Each structure stands twice: as C-alpha cells, then as structure tokens.
mmCIF file of C-alpha atoms in Angstrom:
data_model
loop_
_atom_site.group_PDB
_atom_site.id
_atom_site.type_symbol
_atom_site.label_atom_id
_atom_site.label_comp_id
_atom_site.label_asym_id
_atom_site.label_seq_id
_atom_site.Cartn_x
_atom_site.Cartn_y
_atom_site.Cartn_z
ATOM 1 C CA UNK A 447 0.000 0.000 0.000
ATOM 2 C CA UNK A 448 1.254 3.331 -0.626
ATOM 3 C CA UNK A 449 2.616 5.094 2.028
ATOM 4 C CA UNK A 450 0.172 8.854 2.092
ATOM 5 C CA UNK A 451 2.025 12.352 2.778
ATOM 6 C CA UNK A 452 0.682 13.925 5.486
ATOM 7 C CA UNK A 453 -2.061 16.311 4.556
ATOM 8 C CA UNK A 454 -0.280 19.894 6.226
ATOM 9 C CA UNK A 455 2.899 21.307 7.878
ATOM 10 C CA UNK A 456 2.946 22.730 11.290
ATOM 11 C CA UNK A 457 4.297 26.005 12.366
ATOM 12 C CA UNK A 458 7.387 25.834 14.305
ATOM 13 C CA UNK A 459 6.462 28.264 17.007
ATOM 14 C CA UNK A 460 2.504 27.639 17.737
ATOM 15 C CA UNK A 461 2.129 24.444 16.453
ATOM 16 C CA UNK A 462 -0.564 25.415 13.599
ATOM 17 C CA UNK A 463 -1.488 23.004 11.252
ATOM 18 C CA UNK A 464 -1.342 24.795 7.793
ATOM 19 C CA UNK A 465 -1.304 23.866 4.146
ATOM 20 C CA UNK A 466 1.520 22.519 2.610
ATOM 21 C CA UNK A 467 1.242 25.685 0.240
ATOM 22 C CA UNK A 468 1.197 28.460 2.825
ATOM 23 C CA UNK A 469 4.117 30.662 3.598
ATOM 24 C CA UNK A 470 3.021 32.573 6.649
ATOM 25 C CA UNK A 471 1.138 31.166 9.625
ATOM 26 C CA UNK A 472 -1.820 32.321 9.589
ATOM 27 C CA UNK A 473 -2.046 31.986 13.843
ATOM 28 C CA UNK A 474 1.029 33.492 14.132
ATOM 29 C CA UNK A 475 2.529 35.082 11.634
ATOM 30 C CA UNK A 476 5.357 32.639 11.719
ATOM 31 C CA UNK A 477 7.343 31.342 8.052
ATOM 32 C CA UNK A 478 8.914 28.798 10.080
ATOM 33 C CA UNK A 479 7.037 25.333 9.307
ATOM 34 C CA UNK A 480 7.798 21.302 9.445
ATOM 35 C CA UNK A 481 6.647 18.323 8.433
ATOM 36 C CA UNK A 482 8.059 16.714 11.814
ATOM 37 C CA UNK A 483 4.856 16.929 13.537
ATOM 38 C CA UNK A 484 2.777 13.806 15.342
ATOM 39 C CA UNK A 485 -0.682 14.028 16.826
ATOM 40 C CA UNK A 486 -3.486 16.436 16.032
ATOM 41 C CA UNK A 487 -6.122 18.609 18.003
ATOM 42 C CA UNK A 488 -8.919 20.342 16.212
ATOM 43 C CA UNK A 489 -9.848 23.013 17.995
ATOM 44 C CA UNK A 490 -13.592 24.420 17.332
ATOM 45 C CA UNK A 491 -14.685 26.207 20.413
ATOM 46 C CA UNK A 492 -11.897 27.595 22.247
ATOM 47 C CA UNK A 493 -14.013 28.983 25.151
ATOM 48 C CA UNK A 494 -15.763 25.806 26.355
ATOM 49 C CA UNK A 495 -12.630 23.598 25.285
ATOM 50 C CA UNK A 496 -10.684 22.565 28.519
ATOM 51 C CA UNK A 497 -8.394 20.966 26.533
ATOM 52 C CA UNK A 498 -7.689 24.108 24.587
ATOM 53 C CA UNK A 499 -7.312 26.138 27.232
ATOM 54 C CA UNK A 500 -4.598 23.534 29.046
ATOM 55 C CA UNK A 501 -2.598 23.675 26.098
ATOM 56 C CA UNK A 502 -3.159 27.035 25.716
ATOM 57 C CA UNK A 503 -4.866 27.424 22.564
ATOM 58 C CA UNK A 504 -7.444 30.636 22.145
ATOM 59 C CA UNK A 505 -7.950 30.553 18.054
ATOM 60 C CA UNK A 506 -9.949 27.487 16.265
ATOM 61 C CA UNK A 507 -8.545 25.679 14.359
ATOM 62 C CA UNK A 508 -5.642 22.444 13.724
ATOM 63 C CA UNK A 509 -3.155 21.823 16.089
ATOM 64 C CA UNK A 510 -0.303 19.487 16.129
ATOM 65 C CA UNK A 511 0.506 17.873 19.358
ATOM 66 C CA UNK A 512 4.364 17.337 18.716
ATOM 67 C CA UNK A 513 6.485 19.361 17.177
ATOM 68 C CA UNK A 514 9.879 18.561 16.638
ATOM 69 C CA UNK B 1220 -26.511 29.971 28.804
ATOM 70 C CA UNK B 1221 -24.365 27.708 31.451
ATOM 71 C CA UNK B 1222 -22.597 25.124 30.280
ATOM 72 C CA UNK B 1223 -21.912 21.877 32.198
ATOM 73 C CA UNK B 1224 -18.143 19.960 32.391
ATOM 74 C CA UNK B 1225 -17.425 18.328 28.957
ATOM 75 C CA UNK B 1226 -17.529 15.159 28.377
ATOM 76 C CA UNK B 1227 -14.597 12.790 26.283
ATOM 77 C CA UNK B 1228 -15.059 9.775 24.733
ATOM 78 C CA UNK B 1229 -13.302 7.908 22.134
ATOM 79 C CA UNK B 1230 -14.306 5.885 18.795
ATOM 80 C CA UNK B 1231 -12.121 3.487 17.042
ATOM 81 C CA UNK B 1232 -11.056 4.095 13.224
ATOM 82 C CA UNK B 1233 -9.685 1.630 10.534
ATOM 83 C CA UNK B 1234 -5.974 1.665 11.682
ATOM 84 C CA UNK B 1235 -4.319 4.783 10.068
ATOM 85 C CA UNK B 1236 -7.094 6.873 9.157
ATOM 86 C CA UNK B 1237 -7.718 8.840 12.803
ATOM 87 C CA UNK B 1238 -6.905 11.600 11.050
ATOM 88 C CA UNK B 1239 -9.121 11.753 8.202
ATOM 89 C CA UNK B 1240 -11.919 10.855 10.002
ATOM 90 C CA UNK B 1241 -11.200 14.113 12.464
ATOM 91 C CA UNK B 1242 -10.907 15.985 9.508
ATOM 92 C CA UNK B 1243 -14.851 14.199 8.462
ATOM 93 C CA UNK B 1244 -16.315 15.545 11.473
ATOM 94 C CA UNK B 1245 -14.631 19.188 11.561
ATOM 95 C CA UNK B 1246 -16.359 19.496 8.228
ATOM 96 C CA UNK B 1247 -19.688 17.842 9.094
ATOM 97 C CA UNK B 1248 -19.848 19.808 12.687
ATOM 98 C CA UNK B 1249 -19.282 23.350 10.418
ATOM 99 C CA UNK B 1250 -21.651 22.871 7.998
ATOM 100 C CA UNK B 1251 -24.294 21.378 9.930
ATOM 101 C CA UNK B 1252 -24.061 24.335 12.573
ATOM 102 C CA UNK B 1253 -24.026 27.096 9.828
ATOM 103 C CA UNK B 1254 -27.102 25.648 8.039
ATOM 104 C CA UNK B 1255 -28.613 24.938 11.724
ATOM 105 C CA UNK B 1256 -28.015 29.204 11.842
ATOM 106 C CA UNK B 1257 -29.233 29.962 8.483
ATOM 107 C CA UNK B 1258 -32.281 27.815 9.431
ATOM 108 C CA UNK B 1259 -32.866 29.582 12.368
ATOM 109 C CA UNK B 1260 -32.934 33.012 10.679
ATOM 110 C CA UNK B 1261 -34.926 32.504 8.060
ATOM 111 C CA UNK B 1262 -37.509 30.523 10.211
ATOM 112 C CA UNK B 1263 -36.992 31.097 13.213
ATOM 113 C CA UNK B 1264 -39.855 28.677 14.255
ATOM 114 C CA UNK B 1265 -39.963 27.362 17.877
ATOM 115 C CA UNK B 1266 -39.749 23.594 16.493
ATOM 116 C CA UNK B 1267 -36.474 23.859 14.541
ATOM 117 C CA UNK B 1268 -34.861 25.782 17.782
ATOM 118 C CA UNK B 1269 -35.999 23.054 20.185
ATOM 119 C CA UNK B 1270 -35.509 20.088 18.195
ATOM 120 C CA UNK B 1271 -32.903 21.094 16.134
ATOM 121 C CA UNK B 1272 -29.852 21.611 18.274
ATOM 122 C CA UNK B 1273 -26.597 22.472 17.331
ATOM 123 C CA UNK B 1274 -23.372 19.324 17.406
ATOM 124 C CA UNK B 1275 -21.639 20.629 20.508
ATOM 125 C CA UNK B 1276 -17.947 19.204 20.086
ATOM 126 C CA UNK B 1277 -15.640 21.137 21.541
ATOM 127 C CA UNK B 1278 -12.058 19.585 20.179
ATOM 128 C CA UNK B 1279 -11.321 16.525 17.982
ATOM 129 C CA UNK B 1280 -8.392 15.233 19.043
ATOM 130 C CA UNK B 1281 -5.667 12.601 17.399
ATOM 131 C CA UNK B 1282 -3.415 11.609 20.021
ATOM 132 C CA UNK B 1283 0.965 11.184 18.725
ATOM 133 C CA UNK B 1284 1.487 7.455 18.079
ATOM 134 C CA UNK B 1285 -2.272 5.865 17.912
ATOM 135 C CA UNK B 1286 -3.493 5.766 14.625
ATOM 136 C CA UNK B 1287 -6.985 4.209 15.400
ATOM 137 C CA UNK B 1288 -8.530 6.189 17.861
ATOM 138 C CA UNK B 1289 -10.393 10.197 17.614
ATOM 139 C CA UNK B 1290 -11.091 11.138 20.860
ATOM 140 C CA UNK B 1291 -14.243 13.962 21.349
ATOM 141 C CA UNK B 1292 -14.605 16.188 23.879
ATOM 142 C CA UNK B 1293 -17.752 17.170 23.492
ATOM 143 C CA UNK B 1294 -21.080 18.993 25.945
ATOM 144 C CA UNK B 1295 -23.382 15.477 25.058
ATOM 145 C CA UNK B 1296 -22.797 12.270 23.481
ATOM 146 C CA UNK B 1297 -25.435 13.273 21.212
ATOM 147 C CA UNK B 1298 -23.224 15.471 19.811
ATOM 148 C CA UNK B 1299 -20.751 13.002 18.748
ATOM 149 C CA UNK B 1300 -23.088 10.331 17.639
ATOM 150 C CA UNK B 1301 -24.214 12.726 14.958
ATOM 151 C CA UNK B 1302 -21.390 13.981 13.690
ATOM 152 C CA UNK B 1303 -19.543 10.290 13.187
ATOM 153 C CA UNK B 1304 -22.666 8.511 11.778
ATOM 154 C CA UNK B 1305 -21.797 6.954 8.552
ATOM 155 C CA UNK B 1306 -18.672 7.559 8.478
ATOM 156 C CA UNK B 1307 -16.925 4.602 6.566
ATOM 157 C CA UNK B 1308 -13.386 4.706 8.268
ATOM 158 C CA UNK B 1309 -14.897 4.138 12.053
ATOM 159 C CA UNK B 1310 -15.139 0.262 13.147
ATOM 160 C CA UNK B 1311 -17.373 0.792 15.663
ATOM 161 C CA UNK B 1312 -19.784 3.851 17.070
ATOM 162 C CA UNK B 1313 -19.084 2.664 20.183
ATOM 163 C CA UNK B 1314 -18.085 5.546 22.454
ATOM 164 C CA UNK B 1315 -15.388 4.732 25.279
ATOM 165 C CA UNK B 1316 -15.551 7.089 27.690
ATOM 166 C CA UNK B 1317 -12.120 8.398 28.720
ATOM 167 C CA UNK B 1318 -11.001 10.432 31.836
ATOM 168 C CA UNK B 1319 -10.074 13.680 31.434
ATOM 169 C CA UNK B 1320 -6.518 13.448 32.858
ATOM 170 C CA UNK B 1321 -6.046 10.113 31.127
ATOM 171 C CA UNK B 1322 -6.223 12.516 27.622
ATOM 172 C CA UNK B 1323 -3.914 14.764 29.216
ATOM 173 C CA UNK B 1324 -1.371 12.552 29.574
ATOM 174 C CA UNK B 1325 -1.517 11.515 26.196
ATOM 175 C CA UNK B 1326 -1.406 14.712 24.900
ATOM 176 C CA UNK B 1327 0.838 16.573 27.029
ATOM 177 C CA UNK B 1328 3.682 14.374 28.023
ATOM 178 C CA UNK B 1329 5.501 15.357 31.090
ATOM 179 C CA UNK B 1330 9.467 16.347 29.846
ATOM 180 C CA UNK B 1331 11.895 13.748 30.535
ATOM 181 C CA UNK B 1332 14.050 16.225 32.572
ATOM 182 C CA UNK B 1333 11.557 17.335 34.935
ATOM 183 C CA UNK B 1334 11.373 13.863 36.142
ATOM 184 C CA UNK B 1335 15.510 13.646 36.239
ATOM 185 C CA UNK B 1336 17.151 14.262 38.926
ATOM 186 C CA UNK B 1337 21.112 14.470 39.798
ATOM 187 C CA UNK B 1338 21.982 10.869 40.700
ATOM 188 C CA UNK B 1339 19.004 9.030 39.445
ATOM 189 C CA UNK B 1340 20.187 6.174 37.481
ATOM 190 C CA UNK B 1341 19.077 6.373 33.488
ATOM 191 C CA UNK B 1342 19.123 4.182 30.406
ATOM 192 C CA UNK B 1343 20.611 6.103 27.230
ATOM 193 C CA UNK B 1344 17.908 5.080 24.253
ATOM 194 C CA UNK B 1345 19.939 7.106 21.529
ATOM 195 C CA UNK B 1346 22.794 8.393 19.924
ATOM 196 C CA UNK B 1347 25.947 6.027 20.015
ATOM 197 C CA UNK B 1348 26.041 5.693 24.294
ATOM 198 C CA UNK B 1349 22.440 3.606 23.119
ATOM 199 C CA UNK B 1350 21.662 0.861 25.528
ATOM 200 C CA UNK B 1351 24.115 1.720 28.234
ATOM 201 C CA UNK B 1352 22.882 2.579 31.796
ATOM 202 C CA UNK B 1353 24.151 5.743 33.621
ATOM 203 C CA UNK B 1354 24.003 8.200 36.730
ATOM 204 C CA UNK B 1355 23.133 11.875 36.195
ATOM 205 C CA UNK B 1356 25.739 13.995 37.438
ATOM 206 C CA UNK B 1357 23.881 17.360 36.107
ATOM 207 C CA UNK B 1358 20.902 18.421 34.828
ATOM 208 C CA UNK B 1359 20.737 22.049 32.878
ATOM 209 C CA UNK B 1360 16.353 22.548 32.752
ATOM 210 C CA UNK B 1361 17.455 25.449 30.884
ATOM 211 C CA UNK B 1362 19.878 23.950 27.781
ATOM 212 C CA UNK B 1363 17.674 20.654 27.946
ATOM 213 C CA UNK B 1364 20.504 18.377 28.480
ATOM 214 C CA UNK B 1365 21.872 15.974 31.046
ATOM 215 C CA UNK B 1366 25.589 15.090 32.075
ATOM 216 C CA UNK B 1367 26.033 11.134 32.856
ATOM 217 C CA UNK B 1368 28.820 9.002 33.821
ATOM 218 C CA UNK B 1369 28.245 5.589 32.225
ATOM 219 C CA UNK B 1370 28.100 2.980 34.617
ATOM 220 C CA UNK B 1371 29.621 0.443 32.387
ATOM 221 C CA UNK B 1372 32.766 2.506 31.582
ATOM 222 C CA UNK B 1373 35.881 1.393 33.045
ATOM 223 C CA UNK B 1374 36.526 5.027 33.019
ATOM 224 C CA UNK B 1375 34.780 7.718 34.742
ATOM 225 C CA UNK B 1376 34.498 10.283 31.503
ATOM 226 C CA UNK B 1377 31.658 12.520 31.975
ATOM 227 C CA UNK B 1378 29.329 13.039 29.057
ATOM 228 C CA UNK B 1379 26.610 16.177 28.070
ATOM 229 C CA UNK B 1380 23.207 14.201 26.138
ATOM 230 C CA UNK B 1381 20.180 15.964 25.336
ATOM 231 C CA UNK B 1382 17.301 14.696 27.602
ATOM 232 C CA UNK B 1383 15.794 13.461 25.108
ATOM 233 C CA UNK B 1384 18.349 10.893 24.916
ATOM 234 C CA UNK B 1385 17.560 8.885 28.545
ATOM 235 C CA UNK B 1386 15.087 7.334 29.989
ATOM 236 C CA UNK B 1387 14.607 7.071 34.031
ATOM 237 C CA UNK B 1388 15.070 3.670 34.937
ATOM 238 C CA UNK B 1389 15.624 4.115 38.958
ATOM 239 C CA UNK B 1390 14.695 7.380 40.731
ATOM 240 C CA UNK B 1391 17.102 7.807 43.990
ATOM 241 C CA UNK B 1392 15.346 9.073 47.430
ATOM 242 C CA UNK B 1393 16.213 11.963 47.944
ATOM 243 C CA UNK B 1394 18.045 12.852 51.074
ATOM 244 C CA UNK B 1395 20.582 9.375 50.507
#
C-alpha cells in the first residue's frame, strides 16, 4: 500500500497546522514550518474547550501535538 | 446559557485513518451548525430551535502514536453520535468514555528532565552511548541536556546528552 504524505505542515512556534502551500502562519505570523509533527487537536470552540485552554490554545482551528 | 463539564469519549477508526476521520467531522460539525443558523434566521420557528440543536464538540483530538482512535470532547454524546454517523473509516460507534486526565497525559507528556534528577540512574535510548545505563551527574532545565557518567565505563568520563536521549530507569530518594 502506498505510504500517504501527510495532509499539512505545522508552524514551528505555535504548532498550527497549515497547508503545505502556505508561507506565513496564519495563527502566528510565523514562516517557520515542518513536516516533523505527530498528533493532532482540532480546535472548534476555544471557550468551552478545557483541553484548549490547558494547552493554551485561544484561536480554532488544527493543532499538532508534537512538534519537533 | 451555562454550560456543564465536557464530556470525552473515544471511537475506534480503521488503523491509520484517525486523522481523516477528524478531519470528516470538523467538516460535518461546520456545515451542519451554519445551516442549523441559516435555518434559524430565516424561520426562526420554535420547532427547529428546540428540536434542532446544534453538534456541541468542543475539540477533535488525534493523540501522537495511535493511529486508530479520535477522541471527542464534546457537551453530550449526542453530539458526537451525529457527527460520526456513517462515516466509513470508524469500526465501531461505540463511544469509550475516557477520563479527562487520562487525555492529558496523552497529549501533554511530562518532559523527561523534569522527572531527572542528579543521581538518578538512566538508560541512554539514543545516539551512540544507546543501551548503556548511567548516573546523572547534572541536569541544565534550561539547555535541555543531562551530564552522565556511564556505569559500564571502566573510566569515569563525563558526558553532556540531550534529555531526550535517557530514559529514568531508577529514581534515587532523595536525602541518601
């Protein structure tokens, strides 16, 4: 079976998942990106997330859990 | 309107496709809410706002290194029955409820140095020391790195590894 690409990049510095295309972070404002990353959170209401809030996420959207 | 403590639960996925199937449900949960709001404006009858309610999942979440679970936190299991129905990568729409800090572990591993300490005894799992047990000597929280002496060296020669590198094996009492 083919082996799939992973579907984004993540943003160095607040973990963002973006598109592979993308050259600024749209969270951030970050150009610094990898496709290092392992785990995912989507985020889609900040305020009554707990988990957002313990990782310290305040915008919607994908998250990776490991950067490295 | 108050909102109560959220619940989590998990649902298992063919093996390797956890994350398109949290990628399924983003979509569905968006465009069933908007439409749920368009509906509501047009006709804002009291039927579609009482039985109509919106899918109330708060995070989708793909923990590092399992690739056949999605776990939900979500305000009602409702909520996540309809937004995984028919989906064709899940093996079962069984939910498993999870504890809350049980998630947070998986998500938000402790740091191997916080739980080193100087002369707890560690196994080296990389670079070319790999296999080899040793003491910490040092630990710099700020550089992330640890200094060992190798237990079986014949030689006492200090060495600087990233934390990364070890694994506690025995944790000395402190105070010995």
């Amino acid at each position: 079976m083919p082996v799939r690409g992973k579907p984004f990049k993540a943003c160095r510095r607040c973990k963002a998942l973006v598109d592979k295309k993308a050259e600024v972070c749209p969270i951030c404002g970050s150009r610094e990106f990898t496709d290092d990353w392992e785990g995912m959170i989507i985020v889609i209401n900040p305020e009554a997330s707990e988990l957002a809030k313990e990782l310290g996420i305040t915008k919607p959207g994908r998250y990776a859990l490991k950067v490295t | 309107m108050a909102r109560g403590k959220p619940i989590y639960r998990a649902v298992r996925t063919i093996a390797g496709r956890a994350i398109d199937v949290a990628l399924i449900v983003e979509n569905r949960i968006k465009s069933y809410n908007e439409e749920l709001m368009k509906k509501r404006e047009t006709s804002p009858s009291e039927e579609i706002i009482i039985e109509e309610k919106p899918i109330e999942i708060y995070s989708i979440i793909v923990t590092p290194g399992s690739k056949a679970y999605v776990y939900f936190e979500a305000a009602n299991s409702a909520s996540i029955f309809k937004a995984i129905k028919n989906i064709k990568y899940i093996k079962s729409e069984r939910l498993v409820p999870v504890a809350k800090e049980e998630l947070m572990r998986l998500i938000k591993p402790k740091p191997v140095i916080e739980m080193i300490n100087v002369r707890d005894i560690v196994e080296i799992v990389k670079g070319p020391f790999r296999g080899m047990r040793a003491q910490v000597l040092s630990v710099d929280r700020n550089k992330n790195v640890v200094m060992l002496s190798i237990l079986e060296a014949q030689f006492n020669v200090p060495i600087t590894v990233p934390a990364d590198y070890v694994k506690p094996v025995k944790k000395t009492v402190s105070g010995v």
